[in-house]
PDB file of C-alpha atoms in Angstrom:
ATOM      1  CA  UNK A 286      15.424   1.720  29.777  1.00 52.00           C
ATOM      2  CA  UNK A 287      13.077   0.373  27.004  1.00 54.00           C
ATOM      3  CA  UNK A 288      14.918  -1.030  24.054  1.00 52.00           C
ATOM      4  CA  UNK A 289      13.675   0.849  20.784  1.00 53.00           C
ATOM      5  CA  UNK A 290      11.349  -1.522  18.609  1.00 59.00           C
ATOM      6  CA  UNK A 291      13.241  -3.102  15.868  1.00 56.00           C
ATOM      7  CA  UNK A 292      11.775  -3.569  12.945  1.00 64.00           C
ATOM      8  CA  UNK A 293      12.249  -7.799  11.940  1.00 73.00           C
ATOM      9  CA  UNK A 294      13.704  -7.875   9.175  1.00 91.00           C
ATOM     10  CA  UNK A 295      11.235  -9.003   6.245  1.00 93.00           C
ATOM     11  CA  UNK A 296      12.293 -11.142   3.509  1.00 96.00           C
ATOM     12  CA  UNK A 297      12.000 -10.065  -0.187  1.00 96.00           C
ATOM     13  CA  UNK A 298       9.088 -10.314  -2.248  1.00 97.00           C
ATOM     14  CA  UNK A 299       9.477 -12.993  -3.884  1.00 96.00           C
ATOM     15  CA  UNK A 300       8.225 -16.647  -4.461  1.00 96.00           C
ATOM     16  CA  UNK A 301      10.747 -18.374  -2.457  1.00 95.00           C
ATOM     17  CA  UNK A 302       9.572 -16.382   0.304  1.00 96.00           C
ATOM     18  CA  UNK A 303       6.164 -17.432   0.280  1.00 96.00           C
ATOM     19  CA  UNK A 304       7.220 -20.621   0.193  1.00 95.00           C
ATOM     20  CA  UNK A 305       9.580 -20.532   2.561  1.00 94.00           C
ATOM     21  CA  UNK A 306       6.465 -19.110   4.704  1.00 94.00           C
ATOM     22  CA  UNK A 307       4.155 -22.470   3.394  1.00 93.00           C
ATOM     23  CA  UNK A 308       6.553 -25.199   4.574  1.00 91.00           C
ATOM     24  CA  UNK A 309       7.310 -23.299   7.691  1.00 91.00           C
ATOM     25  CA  UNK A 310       3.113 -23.638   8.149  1.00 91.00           C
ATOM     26  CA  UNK A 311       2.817 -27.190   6.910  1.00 86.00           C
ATOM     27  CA  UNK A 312       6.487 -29.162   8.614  1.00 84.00           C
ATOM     28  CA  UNK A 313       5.234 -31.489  10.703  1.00 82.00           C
ATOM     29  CA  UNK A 314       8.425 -30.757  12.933  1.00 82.00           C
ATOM     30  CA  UNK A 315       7.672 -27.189  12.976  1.00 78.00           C
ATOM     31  CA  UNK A 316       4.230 -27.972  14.586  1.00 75.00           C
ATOM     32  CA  UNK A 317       2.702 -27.575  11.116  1.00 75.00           C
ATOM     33  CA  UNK A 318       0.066 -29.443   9.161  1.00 74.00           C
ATOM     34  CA  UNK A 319      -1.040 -30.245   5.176  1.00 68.00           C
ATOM     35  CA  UNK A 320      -4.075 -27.750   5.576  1.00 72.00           C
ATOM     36  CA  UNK A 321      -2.542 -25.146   7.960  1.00 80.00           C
ATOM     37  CA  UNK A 322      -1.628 -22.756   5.235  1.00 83.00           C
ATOM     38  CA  UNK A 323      -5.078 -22.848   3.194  1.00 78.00           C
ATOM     39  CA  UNK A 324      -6.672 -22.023   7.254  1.00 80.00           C
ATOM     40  CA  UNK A 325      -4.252 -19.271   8.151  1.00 86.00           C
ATOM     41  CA  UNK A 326      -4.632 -17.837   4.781  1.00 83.00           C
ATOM     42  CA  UNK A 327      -8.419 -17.083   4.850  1.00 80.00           C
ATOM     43  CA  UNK A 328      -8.587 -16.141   8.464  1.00 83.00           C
ATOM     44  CA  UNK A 329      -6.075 -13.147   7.242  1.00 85.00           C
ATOM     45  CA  UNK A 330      -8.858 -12.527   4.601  1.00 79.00           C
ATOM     46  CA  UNK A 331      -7.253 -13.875   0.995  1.00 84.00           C
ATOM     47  CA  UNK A 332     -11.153 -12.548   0.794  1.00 86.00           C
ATOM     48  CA  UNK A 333     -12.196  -8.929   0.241  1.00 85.00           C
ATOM     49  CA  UNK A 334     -14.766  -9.389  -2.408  1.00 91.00           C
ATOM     50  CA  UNK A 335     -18.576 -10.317  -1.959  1.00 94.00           C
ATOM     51  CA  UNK A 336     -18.411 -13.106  -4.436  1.00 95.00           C
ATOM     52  CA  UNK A 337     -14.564 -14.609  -3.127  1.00 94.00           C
ATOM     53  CA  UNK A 338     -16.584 -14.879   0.361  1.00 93.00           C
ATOM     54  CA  UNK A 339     -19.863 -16.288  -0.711  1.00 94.00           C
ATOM     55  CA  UNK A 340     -17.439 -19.188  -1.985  1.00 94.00           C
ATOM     56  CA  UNK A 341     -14.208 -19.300   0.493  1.00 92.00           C
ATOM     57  CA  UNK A 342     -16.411 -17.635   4.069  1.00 89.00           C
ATOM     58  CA  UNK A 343     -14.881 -14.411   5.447  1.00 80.00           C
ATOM     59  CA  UNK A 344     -12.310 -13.921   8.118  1.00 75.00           C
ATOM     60  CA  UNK A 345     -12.017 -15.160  11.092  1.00 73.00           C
ATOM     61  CA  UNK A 346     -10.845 -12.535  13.120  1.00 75.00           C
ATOM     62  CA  UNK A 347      -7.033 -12.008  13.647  1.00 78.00           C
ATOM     63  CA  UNK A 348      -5.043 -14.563  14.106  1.00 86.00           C
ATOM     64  CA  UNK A 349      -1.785 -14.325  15.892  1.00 90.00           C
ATOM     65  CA  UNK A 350       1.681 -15.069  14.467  1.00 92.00           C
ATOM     66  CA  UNK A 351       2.283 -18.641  13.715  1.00 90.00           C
ATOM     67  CA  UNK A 352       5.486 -19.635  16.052  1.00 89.00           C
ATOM     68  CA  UNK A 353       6.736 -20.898  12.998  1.00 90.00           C
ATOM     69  CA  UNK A 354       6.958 -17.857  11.691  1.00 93.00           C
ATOM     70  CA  UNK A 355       9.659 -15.160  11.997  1.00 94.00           C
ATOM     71  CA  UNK A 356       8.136 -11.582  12.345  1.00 95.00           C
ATOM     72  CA  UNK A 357       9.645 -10.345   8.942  1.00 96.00           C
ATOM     73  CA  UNK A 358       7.663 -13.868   7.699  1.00 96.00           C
ATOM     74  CA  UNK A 359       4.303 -12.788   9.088  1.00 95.00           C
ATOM     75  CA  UNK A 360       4.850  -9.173   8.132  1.00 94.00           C
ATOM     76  CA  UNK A 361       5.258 -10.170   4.541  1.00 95.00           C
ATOM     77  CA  UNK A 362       2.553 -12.447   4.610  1.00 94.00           C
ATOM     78  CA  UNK A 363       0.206  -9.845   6.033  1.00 91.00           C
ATOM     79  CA  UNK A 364       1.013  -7.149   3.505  1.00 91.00           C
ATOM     80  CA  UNK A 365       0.980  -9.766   0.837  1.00 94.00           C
ATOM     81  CA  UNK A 366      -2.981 -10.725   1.415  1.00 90.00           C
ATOM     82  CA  UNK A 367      -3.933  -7.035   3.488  1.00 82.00           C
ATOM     83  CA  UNK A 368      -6.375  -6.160   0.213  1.00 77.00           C
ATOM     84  CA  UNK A 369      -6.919  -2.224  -0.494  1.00 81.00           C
ATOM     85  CA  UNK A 370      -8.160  -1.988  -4.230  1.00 78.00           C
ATOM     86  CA  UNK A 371      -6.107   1.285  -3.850  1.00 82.00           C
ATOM     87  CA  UNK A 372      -2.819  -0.227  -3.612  1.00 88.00           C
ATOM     88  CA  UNK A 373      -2.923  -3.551  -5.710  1.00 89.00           C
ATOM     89  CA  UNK A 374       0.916  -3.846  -6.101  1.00 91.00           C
ATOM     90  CA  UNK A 375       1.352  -4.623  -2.099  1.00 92.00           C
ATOM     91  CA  UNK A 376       0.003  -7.719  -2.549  1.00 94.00           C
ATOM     92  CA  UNK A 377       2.543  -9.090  -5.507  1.00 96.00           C
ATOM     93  CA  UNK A 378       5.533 -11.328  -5.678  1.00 97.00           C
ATOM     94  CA  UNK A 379       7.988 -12.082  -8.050  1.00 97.00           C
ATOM     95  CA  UNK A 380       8.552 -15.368  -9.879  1.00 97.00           C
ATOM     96  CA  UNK A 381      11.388 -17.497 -10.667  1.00 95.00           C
ATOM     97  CA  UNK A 382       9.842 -17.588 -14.550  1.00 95.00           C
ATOM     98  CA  UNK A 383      10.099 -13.590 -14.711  1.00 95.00           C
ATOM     99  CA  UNK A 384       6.095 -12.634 -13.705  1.00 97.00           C
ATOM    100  CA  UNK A 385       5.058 -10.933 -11.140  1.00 98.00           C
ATOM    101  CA  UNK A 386       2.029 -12.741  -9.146  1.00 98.00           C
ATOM    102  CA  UNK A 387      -0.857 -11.411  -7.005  1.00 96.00           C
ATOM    103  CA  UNK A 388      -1.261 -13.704  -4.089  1.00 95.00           C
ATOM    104  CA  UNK A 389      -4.401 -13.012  -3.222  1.00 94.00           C
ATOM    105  CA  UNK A 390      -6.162 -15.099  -6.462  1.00 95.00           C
ATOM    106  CA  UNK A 391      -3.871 -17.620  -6.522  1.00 96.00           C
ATOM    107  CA  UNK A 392      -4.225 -18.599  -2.938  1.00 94.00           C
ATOM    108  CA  UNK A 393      -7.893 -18.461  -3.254  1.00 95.00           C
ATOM    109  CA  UNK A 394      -8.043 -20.809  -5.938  1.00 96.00           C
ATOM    110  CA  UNK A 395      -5.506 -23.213  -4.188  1.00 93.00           C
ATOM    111  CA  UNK A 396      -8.142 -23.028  -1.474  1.00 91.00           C
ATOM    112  CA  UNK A 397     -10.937 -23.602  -3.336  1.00 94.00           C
ATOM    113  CA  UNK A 398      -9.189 -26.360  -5.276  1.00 94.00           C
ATOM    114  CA  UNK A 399      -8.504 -28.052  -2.068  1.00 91.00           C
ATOM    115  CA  UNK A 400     -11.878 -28.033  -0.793  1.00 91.00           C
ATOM    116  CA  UNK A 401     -13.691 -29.107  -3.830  1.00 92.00           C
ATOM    117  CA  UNK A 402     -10.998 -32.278  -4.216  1.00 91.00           C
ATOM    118  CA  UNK A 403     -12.131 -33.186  -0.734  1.00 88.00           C
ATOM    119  CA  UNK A 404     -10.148 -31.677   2.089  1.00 85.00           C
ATOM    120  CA  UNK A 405     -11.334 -29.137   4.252  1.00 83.00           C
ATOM    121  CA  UNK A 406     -14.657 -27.829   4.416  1.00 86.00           C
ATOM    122  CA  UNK A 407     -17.217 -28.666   1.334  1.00 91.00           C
ATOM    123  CA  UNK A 408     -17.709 -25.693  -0.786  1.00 93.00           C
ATOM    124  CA  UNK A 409     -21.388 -23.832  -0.816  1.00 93.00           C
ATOM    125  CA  UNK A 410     -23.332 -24.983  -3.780  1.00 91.00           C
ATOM    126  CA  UNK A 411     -23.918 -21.466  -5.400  1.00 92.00           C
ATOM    127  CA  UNK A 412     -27.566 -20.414  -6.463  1.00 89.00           C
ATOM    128  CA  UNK A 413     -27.335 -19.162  -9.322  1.00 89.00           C
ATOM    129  CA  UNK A 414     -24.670 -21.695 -10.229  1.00 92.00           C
ATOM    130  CA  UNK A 415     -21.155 -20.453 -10.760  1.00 96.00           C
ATOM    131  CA  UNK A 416     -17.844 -22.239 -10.216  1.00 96.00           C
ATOM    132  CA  UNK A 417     -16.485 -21.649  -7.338  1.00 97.00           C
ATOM    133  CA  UNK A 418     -12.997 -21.861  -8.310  1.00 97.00           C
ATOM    134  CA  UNK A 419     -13.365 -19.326 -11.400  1.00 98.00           C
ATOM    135  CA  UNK A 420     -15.154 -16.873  -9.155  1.00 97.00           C
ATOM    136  CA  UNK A 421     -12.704 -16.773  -6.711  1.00 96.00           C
ATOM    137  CA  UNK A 422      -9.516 -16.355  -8.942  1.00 97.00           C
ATOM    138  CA  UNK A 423     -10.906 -14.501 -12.235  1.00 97.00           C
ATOM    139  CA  UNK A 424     -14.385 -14.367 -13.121  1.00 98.00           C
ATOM    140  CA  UNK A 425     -15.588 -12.012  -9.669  1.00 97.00           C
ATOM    141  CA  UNK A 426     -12.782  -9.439 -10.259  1.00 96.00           C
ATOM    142  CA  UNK A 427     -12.943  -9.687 -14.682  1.00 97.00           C
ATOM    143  CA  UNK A 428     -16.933  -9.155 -14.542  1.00 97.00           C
ATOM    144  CA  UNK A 429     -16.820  -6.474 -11.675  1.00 95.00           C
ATOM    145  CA  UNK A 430     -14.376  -4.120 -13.875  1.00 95.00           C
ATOM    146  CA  UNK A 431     -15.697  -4.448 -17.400  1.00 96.00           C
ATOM    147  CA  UNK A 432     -19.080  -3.763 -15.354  1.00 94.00           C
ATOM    148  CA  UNK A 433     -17.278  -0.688 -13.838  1.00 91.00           C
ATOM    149  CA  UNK A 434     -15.394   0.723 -16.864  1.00 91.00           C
ATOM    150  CA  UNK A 435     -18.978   0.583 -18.616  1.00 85.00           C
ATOM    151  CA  UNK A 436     -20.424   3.137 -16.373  1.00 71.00           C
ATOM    152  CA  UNK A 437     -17.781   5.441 -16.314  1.00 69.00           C
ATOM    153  CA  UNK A 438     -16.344   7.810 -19.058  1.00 63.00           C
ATOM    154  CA  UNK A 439     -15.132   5.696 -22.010  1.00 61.00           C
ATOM    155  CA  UNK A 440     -11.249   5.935 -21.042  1.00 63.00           C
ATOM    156  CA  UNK A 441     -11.581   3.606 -17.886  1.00 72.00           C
ATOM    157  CA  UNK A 442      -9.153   0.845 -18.246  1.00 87.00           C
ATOM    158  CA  UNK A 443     -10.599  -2.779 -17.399  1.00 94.00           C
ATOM    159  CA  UNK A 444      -7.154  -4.272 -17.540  1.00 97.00           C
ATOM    160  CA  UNK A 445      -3.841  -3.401 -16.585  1.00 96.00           C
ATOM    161  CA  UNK A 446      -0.856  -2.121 -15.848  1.00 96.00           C
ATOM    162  CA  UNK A 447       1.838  -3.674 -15.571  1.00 97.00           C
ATOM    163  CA  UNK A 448       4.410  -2.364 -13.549  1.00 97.00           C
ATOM    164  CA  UNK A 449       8.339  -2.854 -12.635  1.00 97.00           C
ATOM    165  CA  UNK A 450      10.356  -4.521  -9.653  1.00 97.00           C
ATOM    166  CA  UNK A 451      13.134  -1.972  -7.848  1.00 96.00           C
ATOM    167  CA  UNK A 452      15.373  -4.591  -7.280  1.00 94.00           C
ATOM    168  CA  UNK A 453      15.351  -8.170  -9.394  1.00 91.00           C
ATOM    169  CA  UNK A 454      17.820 -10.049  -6.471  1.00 92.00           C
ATOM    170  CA  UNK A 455      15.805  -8.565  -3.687  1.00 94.00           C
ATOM    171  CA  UNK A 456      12.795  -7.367  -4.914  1.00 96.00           C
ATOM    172  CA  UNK A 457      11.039  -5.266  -2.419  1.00 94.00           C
ATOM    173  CA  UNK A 458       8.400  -2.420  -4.295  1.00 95.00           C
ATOM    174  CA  UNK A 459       6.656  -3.156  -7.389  1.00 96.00           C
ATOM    175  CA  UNK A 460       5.440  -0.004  -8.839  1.00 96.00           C
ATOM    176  CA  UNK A 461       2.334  -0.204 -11.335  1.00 96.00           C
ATOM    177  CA  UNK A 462       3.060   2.409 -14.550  1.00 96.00           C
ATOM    178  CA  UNK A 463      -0.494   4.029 -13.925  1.00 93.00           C
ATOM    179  CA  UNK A 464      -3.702   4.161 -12.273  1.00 90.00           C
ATOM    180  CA  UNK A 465      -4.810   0.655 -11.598  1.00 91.00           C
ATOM    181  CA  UNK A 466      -7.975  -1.326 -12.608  1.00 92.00           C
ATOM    182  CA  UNK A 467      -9.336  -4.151 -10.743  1.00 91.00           C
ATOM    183  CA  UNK A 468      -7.353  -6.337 -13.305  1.00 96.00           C
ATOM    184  CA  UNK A 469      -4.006  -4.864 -13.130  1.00 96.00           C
ATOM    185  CA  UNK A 470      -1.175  -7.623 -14.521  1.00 97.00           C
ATOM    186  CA  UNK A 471      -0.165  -9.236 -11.569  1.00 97.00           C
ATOM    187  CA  UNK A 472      -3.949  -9.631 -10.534  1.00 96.00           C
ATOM    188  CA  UNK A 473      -4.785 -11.446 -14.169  1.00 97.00           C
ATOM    189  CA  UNK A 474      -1.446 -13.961 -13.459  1.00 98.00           C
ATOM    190  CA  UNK A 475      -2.451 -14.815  -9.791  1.00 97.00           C
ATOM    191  CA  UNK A 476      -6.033 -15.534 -11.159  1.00 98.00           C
ATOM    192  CA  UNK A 477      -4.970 -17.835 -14.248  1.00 98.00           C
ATOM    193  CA  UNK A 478      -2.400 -19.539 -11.845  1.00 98.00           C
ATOM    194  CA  UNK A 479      -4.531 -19.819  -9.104  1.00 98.00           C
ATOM    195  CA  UNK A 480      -7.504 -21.332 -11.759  1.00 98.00           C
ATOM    196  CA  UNK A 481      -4.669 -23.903 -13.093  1.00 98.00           C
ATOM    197  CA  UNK A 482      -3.232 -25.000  -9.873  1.00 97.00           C
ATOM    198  CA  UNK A 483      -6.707 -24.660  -8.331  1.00 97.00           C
ATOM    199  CA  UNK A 484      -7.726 -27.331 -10.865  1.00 97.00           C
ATOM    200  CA  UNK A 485      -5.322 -29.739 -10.246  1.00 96.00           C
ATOM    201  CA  UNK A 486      -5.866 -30.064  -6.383  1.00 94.00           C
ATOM    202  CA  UNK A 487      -9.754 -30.552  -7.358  1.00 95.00           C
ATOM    203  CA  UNK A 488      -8.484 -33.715  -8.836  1.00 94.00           C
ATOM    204  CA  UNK A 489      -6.350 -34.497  -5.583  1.00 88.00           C
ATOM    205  CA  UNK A 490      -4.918 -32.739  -2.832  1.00 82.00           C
ATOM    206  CA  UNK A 491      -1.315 -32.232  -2.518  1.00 84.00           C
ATOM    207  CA  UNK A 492       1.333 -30.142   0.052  1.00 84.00           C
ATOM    208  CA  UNK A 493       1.064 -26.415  -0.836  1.00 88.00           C
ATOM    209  CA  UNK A 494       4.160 -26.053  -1.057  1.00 88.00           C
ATOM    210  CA  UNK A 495       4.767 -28.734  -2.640  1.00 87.00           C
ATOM    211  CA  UNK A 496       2.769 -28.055  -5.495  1.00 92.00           C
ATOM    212  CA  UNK A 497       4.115 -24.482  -6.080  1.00 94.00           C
ATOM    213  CA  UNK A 498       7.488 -25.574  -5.714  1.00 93.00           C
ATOM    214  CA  UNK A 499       7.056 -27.830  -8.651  1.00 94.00           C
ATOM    215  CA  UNK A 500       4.913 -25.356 -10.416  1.00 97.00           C
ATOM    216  CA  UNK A 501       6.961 -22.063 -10.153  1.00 96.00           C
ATOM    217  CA  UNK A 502      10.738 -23.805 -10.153  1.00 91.00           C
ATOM    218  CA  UNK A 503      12.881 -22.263  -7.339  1.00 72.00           C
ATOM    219  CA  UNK A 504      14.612 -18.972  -7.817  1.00 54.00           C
ATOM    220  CA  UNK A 505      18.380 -20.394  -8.244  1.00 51.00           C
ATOM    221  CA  UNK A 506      18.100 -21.074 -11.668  1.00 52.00           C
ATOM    222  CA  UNK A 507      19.975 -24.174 -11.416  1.00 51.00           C
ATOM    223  CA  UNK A 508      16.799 -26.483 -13.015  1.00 55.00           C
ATOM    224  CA  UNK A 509      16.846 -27.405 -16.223  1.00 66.00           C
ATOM    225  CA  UNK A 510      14.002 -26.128 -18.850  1.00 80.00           C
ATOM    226  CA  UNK A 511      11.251 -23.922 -18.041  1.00 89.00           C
ATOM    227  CA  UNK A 512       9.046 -24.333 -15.226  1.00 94.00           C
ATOM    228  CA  UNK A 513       5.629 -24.952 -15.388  1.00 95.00           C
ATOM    229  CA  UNK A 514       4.441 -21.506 -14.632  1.00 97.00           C
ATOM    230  CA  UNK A 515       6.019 -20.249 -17.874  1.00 95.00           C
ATOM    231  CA  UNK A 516       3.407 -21.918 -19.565  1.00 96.00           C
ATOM    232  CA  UNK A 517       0.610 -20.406 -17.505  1.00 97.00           C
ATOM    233  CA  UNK A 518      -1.267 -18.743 -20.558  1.00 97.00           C
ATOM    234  CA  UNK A 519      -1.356 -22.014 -22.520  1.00 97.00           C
ATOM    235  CA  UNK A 520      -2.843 -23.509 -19.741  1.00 97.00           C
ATOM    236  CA  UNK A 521      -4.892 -21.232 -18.625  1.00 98.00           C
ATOM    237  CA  UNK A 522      -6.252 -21.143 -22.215  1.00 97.00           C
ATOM    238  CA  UNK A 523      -6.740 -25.075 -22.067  1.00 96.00           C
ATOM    239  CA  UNK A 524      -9.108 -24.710 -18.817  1.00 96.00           C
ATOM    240  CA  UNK A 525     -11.058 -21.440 -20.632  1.00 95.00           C
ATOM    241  CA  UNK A 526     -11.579 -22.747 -24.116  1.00 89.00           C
ATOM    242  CA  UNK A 527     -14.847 -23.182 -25.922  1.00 89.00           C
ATOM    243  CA  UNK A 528     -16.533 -20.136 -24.558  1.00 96.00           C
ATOM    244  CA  UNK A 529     -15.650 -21.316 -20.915  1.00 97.00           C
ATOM    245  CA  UNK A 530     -14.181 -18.125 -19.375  1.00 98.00           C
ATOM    246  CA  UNK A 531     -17.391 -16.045 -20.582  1.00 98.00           C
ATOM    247  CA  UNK A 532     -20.092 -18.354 -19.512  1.00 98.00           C
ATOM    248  CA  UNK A 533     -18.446 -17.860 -16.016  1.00 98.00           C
ATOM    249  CA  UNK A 534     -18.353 -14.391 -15.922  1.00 98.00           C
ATOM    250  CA  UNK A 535     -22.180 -14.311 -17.085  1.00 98.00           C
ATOM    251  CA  UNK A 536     -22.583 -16.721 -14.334  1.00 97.00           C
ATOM    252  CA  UNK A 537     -20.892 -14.733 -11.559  1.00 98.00           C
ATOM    253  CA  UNK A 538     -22.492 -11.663 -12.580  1.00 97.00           C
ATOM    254  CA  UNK A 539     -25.473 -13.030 -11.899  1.00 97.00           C
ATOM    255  CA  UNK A 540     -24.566 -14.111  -8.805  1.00 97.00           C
ATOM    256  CA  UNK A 541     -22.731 -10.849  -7.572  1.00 97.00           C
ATOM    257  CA  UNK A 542     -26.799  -9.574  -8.503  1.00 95.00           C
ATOM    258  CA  UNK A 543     -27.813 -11.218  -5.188  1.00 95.00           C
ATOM    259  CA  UNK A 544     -25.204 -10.260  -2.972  1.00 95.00           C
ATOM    260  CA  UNK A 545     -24.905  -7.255  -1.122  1.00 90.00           C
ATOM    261  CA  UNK A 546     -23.192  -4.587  -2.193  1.00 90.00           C
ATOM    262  CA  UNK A 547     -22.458  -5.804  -5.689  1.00 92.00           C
ATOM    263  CA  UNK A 548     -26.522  -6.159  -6.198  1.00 93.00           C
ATOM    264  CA  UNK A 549     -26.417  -2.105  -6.253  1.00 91.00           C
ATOM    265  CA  UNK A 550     -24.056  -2.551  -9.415  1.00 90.00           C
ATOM    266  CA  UNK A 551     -26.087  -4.908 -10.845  1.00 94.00           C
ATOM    267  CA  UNK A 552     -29.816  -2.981 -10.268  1.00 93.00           C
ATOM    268  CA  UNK A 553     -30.384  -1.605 -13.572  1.00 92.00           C
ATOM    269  CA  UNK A 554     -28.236  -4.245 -15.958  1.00 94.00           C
ATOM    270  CA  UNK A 555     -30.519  -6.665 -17.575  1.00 94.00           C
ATOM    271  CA  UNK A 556     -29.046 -10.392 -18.665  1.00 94.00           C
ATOM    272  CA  UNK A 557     -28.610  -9.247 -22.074  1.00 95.00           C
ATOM    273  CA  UNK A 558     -26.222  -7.039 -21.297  1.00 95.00           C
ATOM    274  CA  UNK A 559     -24.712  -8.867 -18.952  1.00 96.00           C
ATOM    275  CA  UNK A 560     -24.053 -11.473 -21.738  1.00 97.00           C
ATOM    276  CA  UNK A 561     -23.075  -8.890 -23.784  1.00 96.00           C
ATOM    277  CA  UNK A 562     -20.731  -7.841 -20.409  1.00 96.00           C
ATOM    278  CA  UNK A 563     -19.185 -11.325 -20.066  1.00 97.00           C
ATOM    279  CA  UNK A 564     -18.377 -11.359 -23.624  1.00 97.00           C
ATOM    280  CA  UNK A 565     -16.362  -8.430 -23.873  1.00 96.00           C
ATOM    281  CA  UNK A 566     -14.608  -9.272 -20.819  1.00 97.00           C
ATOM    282  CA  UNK A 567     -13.502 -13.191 -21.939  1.00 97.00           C
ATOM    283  CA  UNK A 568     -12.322 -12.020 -25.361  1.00 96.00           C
ATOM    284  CA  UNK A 569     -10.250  -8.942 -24.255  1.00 96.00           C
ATOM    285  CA  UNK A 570      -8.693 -10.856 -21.126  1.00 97.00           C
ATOM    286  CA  UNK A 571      -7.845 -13.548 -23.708  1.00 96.00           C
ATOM    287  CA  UNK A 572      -6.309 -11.409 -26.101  1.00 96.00           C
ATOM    288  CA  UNK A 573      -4.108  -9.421 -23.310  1.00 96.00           C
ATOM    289  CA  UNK A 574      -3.011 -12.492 -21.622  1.00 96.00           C
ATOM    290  CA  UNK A 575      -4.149 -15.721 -23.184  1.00 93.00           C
TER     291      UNK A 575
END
C-alpha cells in the first residue's frame, strides 16, 4: 500500500531558522559555498517587484531542494520569500532583539550588497540613476505606496500594521492587526536591515550567515548586551540622513516611470509631484520608524 504523505516537519519562524537554513547552504562539508545562499535566494524570486528585478534579475525558474536542506527547511524557506502583496505576514520571522523581520528586503539588500562589494554578478548601472541597494530594500516599495494611497480615498494607509506572534518559543503565524499596506512593520524592518547590512557587504563581502549571526545575536539569550539589530533605527537613520532617503525615492520613482507596469502608475504624475511624493514618504517613514 502507499504510505500517506507526511508532512516534514517545518521549523519555527524564527531567525535561527533562517540561519540554520544559510549555513546549511554555505558549509563547505555540506556541499555548500560563500555565495550559494544569495543564488538560491533569487532563483526562488526574493524579487516580485519591477524595480527589485531591474536591479537583482528575475527568477530563474524552480530550483529543486538543496540536499542540504531538510523538507520542513525548504518549506519554510519557500513560504518565507513566496511574495503575494495579499498576505505580507507569510514572509516574516521573528528576532532574537524582539522585531519581527520581512525576509524578502533584507535578503535583497544582502544581495545587492554583495554584488556591488564585488562578488557575484556586477549590478546594472540604472538609467535614471538610483541606488540599487535602496531600491531593492526601501525606496521601490516606500514610493510605490505613498504613490498608491494618493490615488485612492484619503483613509489608505501607506504604512503599517504591525501585528502579533501566536507563540514567542515557537513562533509559527504572525497575524497583522488590519488590512495591510505595501509597508506593513515587518516590511519597513527587513528594508532598514537589509539597507544596513546591505551596506556593509558593499564595503566587503562576508559569510551570510555569518554576518546575521553577529548582527541579530542568537535566540538563547545567553550574550551579553544588545545585539546589533536593536539598534537598527539609529542606523538606519545614519545611512538616510541629510535628505538621503527622499532623494532615493524621487530617484526610484523615476525609474519605476520606465518600467513596465509601474510606468502606468506613473503616466499622469509630473516630477513635481513626485518630489513632493518622495518627500512625504521619507519624513513619515522616519517619524514611524526612524
Amino acid at each position: 500500500g502507499v504510505s500517506p504523505a507526511v508532512s516534514p516537519t517545518v521549523p519555527p519562524r524564527h531567525m535561527d531558522s533562517v540561519l540554520d537554513i544559510l549555513d546549511a547552504l554555505e558549509s563547505p562539508a555540506r556541499g555548500g559555498s560563500p555565495g550559494a545562499a544569495a543564488a538560491l535566494v533569487r532563483r526562488l524570486g526574493v524579487c516580485s517587484t519591477p524595480g527589485c528585478r531591474a536591479v537583482l534579475g528575475g527568477p530563474l525558474g524552480t530550483p529543486e531542494r538543496p540536499p542540504a536542506l531538510t523538507p520542513g527547511q525548504w518549506q519554510l524557506l519557500t513560504e518565507l520569500l513566496h511574495h503575494d502583496p495579499a498576505t505580507p505576514e507569510l514572509g516574516a520571522v521573528l528576532a532574537p532583539d524582539g522585531s519581527t523581520v520581512a525576509l524578502g528586503p533584507l535578503l535583497a539588500g544582502i544581495e545587492a550588497g554583495l554584488r556591488s562589494g564585488g562578488f557575484g554578478r556586477p549590478l546594472p548601472t540604472l538609467d535614471p540613476p538610483a541606488d540599487p541597494l535602496w531600491a531593492v530594500t526601501i525606496t521601490e516599495a516606500l514610493g510605490t505606496s505613498f504613490l498608491l494611497a494618493q490615488g485612492s480615498d484619503h483613509n489608505a494607509t501607506a504604512l503599517g500594521p504591525g501585528g502579533c506572534w501566536d507563540d514567542v518559543e515557537n513562533p509559527q503565524n504572525y497575524t497583522l492587526r488590519g488590512p495591510p499596506s505595501p509597508v506593513p512593520d515587518p516590511v519597513a524592518i527587513g528594508a532598514m536591515d537589509g539597507a544596513v547590512l546591505g551596506a556593509r557587504l558593499a564595503r566587503g563581502p562576508l559569510p551570510v550567515a555569518e554576518l546575521l549571526r553577529g548582527y541579530y545575536g542568537t535566540g538563547n539569550g545567553s550574550e551579553v548586551g544588545r545585539p546589533p539589530s536593536s539598534y537598527r533605527r539609529r542606523n538606519f537613520g545614519a545611512l538616510a540622513g541629510q535628505g538621503r532617503l527622499e532623494k532615493e525615492v524621487a530617484a526610484v520613482l523615476e525609474l519605476l516611470r520606465t518600467l513596465s507596469p509601474t510606468s502606468e502608475l506613473l503616466r499622469d504624475v509630473g516630477t513635481q509631484e513626485v518630489a513632493a511624493v518622495a518627500h512625504r514618504a521619507a519624513r513619515e517613514f522616519s517619524e514611524r520608524y526612524v
